């Protein structure tokens, strides 16, 4: 189940950021904000994995 959550909350937003970055110059402020967003998404991914591991009955 954690895989589905990682896909929904982490992989798809990161894919959108990659498309944004590949689309050409987005400006300094937009680039910095998208970098912060990528860090936030990575943090969310860590939280999802830690929560899944601590859940009762987790393998």
PDB file of N, CA and C in Angstrom:
ATOM      1  N   UNK A   1       0.818  -1.195   0.000  1.00  0.00           N
ATOM      2  CA  UNK A   1       0.000   0.000   0.000  1.00  0.00           C
ATOM      3  C   UNK A   1       0.863   1.261   0.000  1.00  0.00           C
ATOM      4  N   UNK A   2       2.025   1.186   0.645  1.00  0.00           N
ATOM      5  CA  UNK A   2       2.909   2.354   0.688  1.00  0.00           C
ATOM      6  C   UNK A   2       3.377   2.722  -0.719  1.00  0.00           C
ATOM      7  N   UNK A   3       3.499   1.721  -1.607  1.00  0.00           N
ATOM      8  CA  UNK A   3       3.920   2.015  -2.980  1.00  0.00           C
ATOM      9  C   UNK A   3       2.912   2.913  -3.683  1.00  0.00           C
ATOM     10  N   UNK A   4       1.634   2.645  -3.473  1.00  0.00           N
ATOM     11  CA  UNK A   4       0.601   3.465  -4.096  1.00  0.00           C
ATOM     12  C   UNK A   4       0.644   4.889  -3.555  1.00  0.00           C
ATOM     13  N   UNK A   5       0.893   5.019  -2.260  1.00  0.00           N
ATOM     14  CA  UNK A   5       0.981   6.349  -1.672  1.00  0.00           C
ATOM     15  C   UNK A   5       2.213   7.089  -2.179  1.00  0.00           C
ATOM     16  N   UNK A   6       3.328   6.385  -2.302  1.00  0.00           N
ATOM     17  CA  UNK A   6       4.527   7.032  -2.826  1.00  0.00           C
ATOM     18  C   UNK A   6       4.315   7.497  -4.260  1.00  0.00           C
ATOM     19  N   UNK A   7       3.643   6.690  -5.041  1.00  0.00           N
ATOM     20  CA  UNK A   7       3.371   7.077  -6.425  1.00  0.00           C
ATOM     21  C   UNK A   7       2.476   8.307  -6.470  1.00  0.00           C
ATOM     22  N   UNK A   8       1.424   8.301  -5.690  1.00  0.00           N
ATOM     23  CA  UNK A   8       0.460   9.401  -5.731  1.00  0.00           C
ATOM     24  C   UNK A   8       1.037  10.697  -5.188  1.00  0.00           C
ATOM     25  N   UNK A   9       1.787  10.617  -4.105  1.00  0.00           N
ATOM     26  CA  UNK A   9       2.204  11.829  -3.421  1.00  0.00           C
ATOM     27  C   UNK A   9       3.638  12.250  -3.716  1.00  0.00           C
ATOM     28  N   UNK A  10       4.435  11.393  -4.322  1.00  0.00           N
ATOM     29  CA  UNK A  10       5.843  11.735  -4.543  1.00  0.00           C
ATOM     30  C   UNK A  10       6.273  11.625  -6.001  1.00  0.00           C
ATOM     31  N   UNK A  11       6.005  10.508  -6.634  1.00  0.00           N
ATOM     32  CA  UNK A  11       6.499  10.296  -7.990  1.00  0.00           C
ATOM     33  C   UNK A  11       5.825  11.245  -8.977  1.00  0.00           C
ATOM     34  N   UNK A  12       4.524  11.387  -8.895  1.00  0.00           N
ATOM     35  CA  UNK A  12       3.819  12.264  -9.836  1.00  0.00           C
ATOM     36  C   UNK A  12       4.227  13.729  -9.682  1.00  0.00           C
ATOM     37  N   UNK A  13       4.299  14.276  -8.461  1.00  0.00           N
ATOM     38  CA  UNK A  13       4.769  15.662  -8.356  1.00  0.00           C
ATOM     39  C   UNK A  13       6.205  15.840  -8.834  1.00  0.00           C
ATOM     40  N   UNK A  14       7.079  14.880  -8.551  1.00  0.00           N
ATOM     41  CA  UNK A  14       8.459  14.987  -9.023  1.00  0.00           C
ATOM     42  C   UNK A  14       8.524  14.909 -10.546  1.00  0.00           C
ATOM     43  N   UNK A  15       7.659  14.099 -11.145  1.00  0.00           N
ATOM     44  CA  UNK A  15       7.617  14.031 -12.606  1.00  0.00           C
ATOM     45  C   UNK A  15       7.185  15.379 -13.180  1.00  0.00           C
ATOM     46  N   UNK A  16       6.240  16.030 -12.538  1.00  0.00           N
ATOM     47  CA  UNK A  16       5.821  17.356 -12.975  1.00  0.00           C
ATOM     48  C   UNK A  16       6.947  18.374 -12.868  1.00  0.00           C
ATOM     49  N   UNK A  17       7.739  18.279 -11.803  1.00  0.00           N
ATOM     50  CA  UNK A  17       8.881  19.181 -11.654  1.00  0.00           C
ATOM     51  C   UNK A  17       9.935  18.927 -12.730  1.00  0.00           C
ATOM     52  N   UNK A  18      10.160  17.669 -13.050  1.00  0.00           N
ATOM     53  CA  UNK A  18      11.131  17.349 -14.104  1.00  0.00           C
ATOM     54  C   UNK A  18      10.675  17.948 -15.433  1.00  0.00           C
ATOM     55  N   UNK A  19       9.393  17.847 -15.733  1.00  0.00           N
ATOM     56  CA  UNK A  19       8.862  18.439 -16.967  1.00  0.00           C
ATOM     57  C   UNK A  19       9.044  19.956 -16.929  1.00  0.00           C
ATOM     58  N   UNK A  20       8.788  20.570 -15.794  1.00  0.00           N
ATOM     59  CA  UNK A  20       8.972  22.012 -15.653  1.00  0.00           C
ATOM     60  C   UNK A  20      10.428  22.402 -15.882  1.00  0.00           C
ATOM     61  N   UNK A  21      11.352  21.649 -15.259  1.00  0.00           N
ATOM     62  CA  UNK A  21      12.782  21.956 -15.397  1.00  0.00           C
ATOM     63  C   UNK A  21      13.260  21.726 -16.832  1.00  0.00           C
ATOM     64  N   UNK A  22      12.706  20.713 -17.491  1.00  0.00           N
ATOM     65  CA  UNK A  22      13.130  20.403 -18.860  1.00  0.00           C
ATOM     66  C   UNK A  22      12.525  21.389 -19.867  1.00  0.00           C
ATOM     67  N   UNK A  23      11.520  22.136 -19.466  1.00  0.00           N
ATOM     68  CA  UNK A  23      10.830  23.032 -20.372  1.00  0.00           C
ATOM     69  C   UNK A  23      11.576  24.303 -20.709  1.00  0.00           C
ATOM     70  N   UNK A  24      12.734  24.483 -20.145  1.00  0.00           N
ATOM     71  CA  UNK A  24      13.503  25.678 -20.457  1.00  0.00           C
ATOM     72  C   UNK A  24      13.627  26.581 -19.251  1.00  0.00           C
ATOM     73  N   UNK A  25      14.117  27.778 -19.474  1.00  0.00           N
ATOM     74  CA  UNK A  25      14.344  28.678 -18.349  1.00  0.00           C
ATOM     75  C   UNK A  25      13.030  29.107 -17.697  1.00  0.00           C
ATOM     76  N   UNK A  26      12.972  28.927 -16.403  1.00  0.00           N
ATOM     77  CA  UNK A  26      11.761  29.293 -15.681  1.00  0.00           C
ATOM     78  C   UNK A  26      11.964  30.506 -14.806  1.00  0.00           C
ATOM     79  N   UNK A  27      13.152  31.070 -14.835  1.00  0.00           N
ATOM     80  CA  UNK A  27      13.423  32.223 -13.999  1.00  0.00           C
ATOM     81  C   UNK A  27      14.034  31.796 -12.682  1.00  0.00           C
ATOM     82  N   UNK A  28      14.758  32.685 -12.079  1.00  0.00           N
ATOM     83  CA  UNK A  28      15.454  32.372 -10.835  1.00  0.00           C
ATOM     84  C   UNK A  28      14.536  32.043  -9.684  1.00  0.00           C
ATOM     85  N   UNK A  29      13.504  32.868  -9.502  1.00  0.00           N
ATOM     86  CA  UNK A  29      12.598  32.648  -8.381  1.00  0.00           C
ATOM     87  C   UNK A  29      11.805  31.357  -8.555  1.00  0.00           C
ATOM     88  N   UNK A  30      11.297  31.111  -9.763  1.00  0.00           N
ATOM     89  CA  UNK A  30      10.547  29.873 -10.003  1.00  0.00           C
ATOM     90  C   UNK A  30      11.438  28.650  -9.856  1.00  0.00           C
ATOM     91  N   UNK A  31      12.684  28.749 -10.289  1.00  0.00           N
ATOM     92  CA  UNK A  31      13.611  27.633 -10.123  1.00  0.00           C
ATOM     93  C   UNK A  31      13.890  27.344  -8.661  1.00  0.00           C
ATOM     94  N   UNK A  32      14.080  28.404  -7.879  1.00  0.00           N
ATOM     95  CA  UNK A  32      14.324  28.227  -6.442  1.00  0.00           C
ATOM     96  C   UNK A  32      13.095  27.641  -5.748  1.00  0.00           C
ATOM     97  N   UNK A  33      11.921  28.136  -6.093  1.00  0.00           N
ATOM     98  CA  UNK A  33      10.704  27.608  -5.477  1.00  0.00           C
ATOM     99  C   UNK A  33      10.451  26.160  -5.863  1.00  0.00           C
ATOM    100  N   UNK A  34      10.739  25.822  -7.110  1.00  0.00           N
ATOM    101  CA  UNK A  34      10.549  24.423  -7.519  1.00  0.00           C
ATOM    102  C   UNK A  34      11.566  23.522  -6.831  1.00  0.00           C
ATOM    103  N   UNK A  35      12.764  24.031  -6.565  1.00  0.00           N
ATOM    104  CA  UNK A  35      13.745  23.258  -5.801  1.00  0.00           C
ATOM    105  C   UNK A  35      13.269  23.015  -4.376  1.00  0.00           C
ATOM    106  N   UNK A  36      12.685  24.035  -3.758  1.00  0.00           N
ATOM    107  CA  UNK A  36      12.117  23.855  -2.416  1.00  0.00           C
ATOM    108  C   UNK A  36      10.957  22.866  -2.438  1.00  0.00           C
ATOM    109  N   UNK A  37      10.168  22.920  -3.494  1.00  0.00           N
ATOM    110  CA  UNK A  37       9.065  21.963  -3.626  1.00  0.00           C
ATOM    111  C   UNK A  37       9.592  20.538  -3.751  1.00  0.00           C
ATOM    112  N   UNK A  38      10.670  20.361  -4.501  1.00  0.00           N
ATOM    113  CA  UNK A  38      11.264  19.031  -4.636  1.00  0.00           C
ATOM    114  C   UNK A  38      11.753  18.520  -3.285  1.00  0.00           C
ATOM    115  N   UNK A  39      12.354  19.392  -2.484  1.00  0.00           N
ATOM    116  CA  UNK A  39      12.793  18.987  -1.145  1.00  0.00           C
ATOM    117  C   UNK A  39      11.603  18.623  -0.258  1.00  0.00           C
ATOM    118  N   UNK A  40      10.520  19.385  -0.363  1.00  0.00           N
ATOM    119  CA  UNK A  40       9.325  19.082   0.420  1.00  0.00           C
ATOM    120  C   UNK A  40       8.715  17.744   0.010  1.00  0.00           C
ATOM    121  N   UNK A  41       8.697  17.462  -1.280  1.00  0.00           N
ATOM    122  CA  UNK A  41       8.156  16.185  -1.765  1.00  0.00           C
ATOM    123  C   UNK A  41       9.040  15.030  -1.293  1.00  0.00           C
ATOM    124  N   UNK A  42      10.351  15.228  -1.308  1.00  0.00           N
ATOM    125  CA  UNK A  42      11.261  14.184  -0.812  1.00  0.00           C
ATOM    126  C   UNK A  42      11.019  13.944   0.683  1.00  0.00           C
ATOM    127  N   UNK A  43      10.820  15.016   1.436  1.00  0.00           N
ATOM    128  CA  UNK A  43      10.504  14.864   2.860  1.00  0.00           C
ATOM    129  C   UNK A  43       9.201  14.121   3.075  1.00  0.00           C
ATOM    130  N   UNK A  44       8.206  14.400   2.248  1.00  0.00           N
ATOM    131  CA  UNK A  44       6.937  13.681   2.330  1.00  0.00           C
ATOM    132  C   UNK A  44       7.137  12.199   2.037  1.00  0.00           C
ATOM    133  N   UNK A  45       7.977  11.899   1.060  1.00  0.00           N
ATOM    134  CA  UNK A  45       8.264  10.497   0.751  1.00  0.00           C
ATOM    135  C   UNK A  45       8.891   9.771   1.923  1.00  0.00           C
ATOM    136  N   UNK A  46       9.812  10.432   2.601  1.00  0.00           N
ATOM    137  CA  UNK A  46      10.437   9.840   3.793  1.00  0.00           C
ATOM    138  C   UNK A  46       9.383   9.594   4.862  1.00  0.00           C
ATOM    139  N   UNK A  47       8.503  10.555   5.073  1.00  0.00           N
ATOM    140  CA  UNK A  47       7.442  10.393   6.069  1.00  0.00           C
ATOM    141  C   UNK A  47       6.513   9.223   5.733  1.00  0.00           C
ATOM    142  N   UNK A  48       6.164   9.074   4.469  1.00  0.00           N
ATOM    143  CA  UNK A  48       5.285   7.969   4.058  1.00  0.00           C
ATOM    144  C   UNK A  48       5.952   6.633   4.335  1.00  0.00           C
ATOM    145  N   UNK A  49       7.232   6.517   3.985  1.00  0.00           N
ATOM    146  CA  UNK A  49       7.951   5.264   4.201  1.00  0.00           C
ATOM    147  C   UNK A  49       8.075   4.976   5.691  1.00  0.00           C
ATOM    148  N   UNK A  50       8.436   5.967   6.492  1.00  0.00           N
ATOM    149  CA  UNK A  50       8.559   5.750   7.942  1.00  0.00           C
ATOM    150  C   UNK A  50       7.230   5.371   8.566  1.00  0.00           C
ATOM    151  N   UNK A  51       6.171   6.010   8.120  1.00  0.00           N
ATOM    152  CA  UNK A  51       4.843   5.680   8.651  1.00  0.00           C
ATOM    153  C   UNK A  51       4.441   4.262   8.265  1.00  0.00           C
ATOM    154  N   UNK A  52       4.734   3.881   7.028  1.00  0.00           N
ATOM    155  CA  UNK A  52       4.376   2.528   6.574  1.00  0.00           C
ATOM    156  C   UNK A  52       5.154   1.470   7.358  1.00  0.00           C
ATOM    157  N   UNK A  53       6.406   1.761   7.673  1.00  0.00           N
ATOM    158  CA  UNK A  53       7.220   0.797   8.433  1.00  0.00           C
ATOM    159  C   UNK A  53       6.757   0.682   9.879  1.00  0.00           C
ATOM    160  N   UNK A  54       6.229   1.774  10.454  1.00  0.00           N
ATOM    161  CA  UNK A  54       5.826   1.735  11.845  1.00  0.00           C
ATOM    162  C   UNK A  54       4.394   1.257  12.043  1.00  0.00           C
ATOM    163  N   UNK A  55       3.658   1.079  10.959  1.00  0.00           N
ATOM    164  CA  UNK A  55       2.271   0.643  11.053  1.00  0.00           C
ATOM    165  C   UNK A  55       2.198  -0.791  11.562  1.00  0.00           C
ATOM    166  N   UNK A  56       1.203  -1.091  12.380  1.00  0.00           N
ATOM    167  CA  UNK A  56       1.041  -2.474  12.851  1.00  0.00           C
ATOM    168  C   UNK A  56       0.851  -3.426  11.669  1.00  0.00           C
ATOM    169  N   UNK A  57       1.544  -4.523  11.709  1.00  0.00           N
ATOM    170  CA  UNK A  57       1.438  -5.523  10.659  1.00  0.00           C
ATOM    171  C   UNK A  57       2.302  -5.228   9.449  1.00  0.00           C
ATOM    172  N   UNK A  58       3.154  -4.202   9.548  1.00  0.00           N
ATOM    173  CA  UNK A  58       4.026  -3.887   8.421  1.00  0.00           C
ATOM    174  C   UNK A  58       5.106  -4.948   8.295  1.00  0.00           C
ATOM    175  N   UNK A  59       5.440  -5.262   7.060  1.00  0.00           N
ATOM    176  CA  UNK A  59       6.457  -6.290   6.820  1.00  0.00           C
ATOM    177  C   UNK A  59       7.832  -5.732   6.977  1.00  0.00           C
TER     178      UNK A  59
END
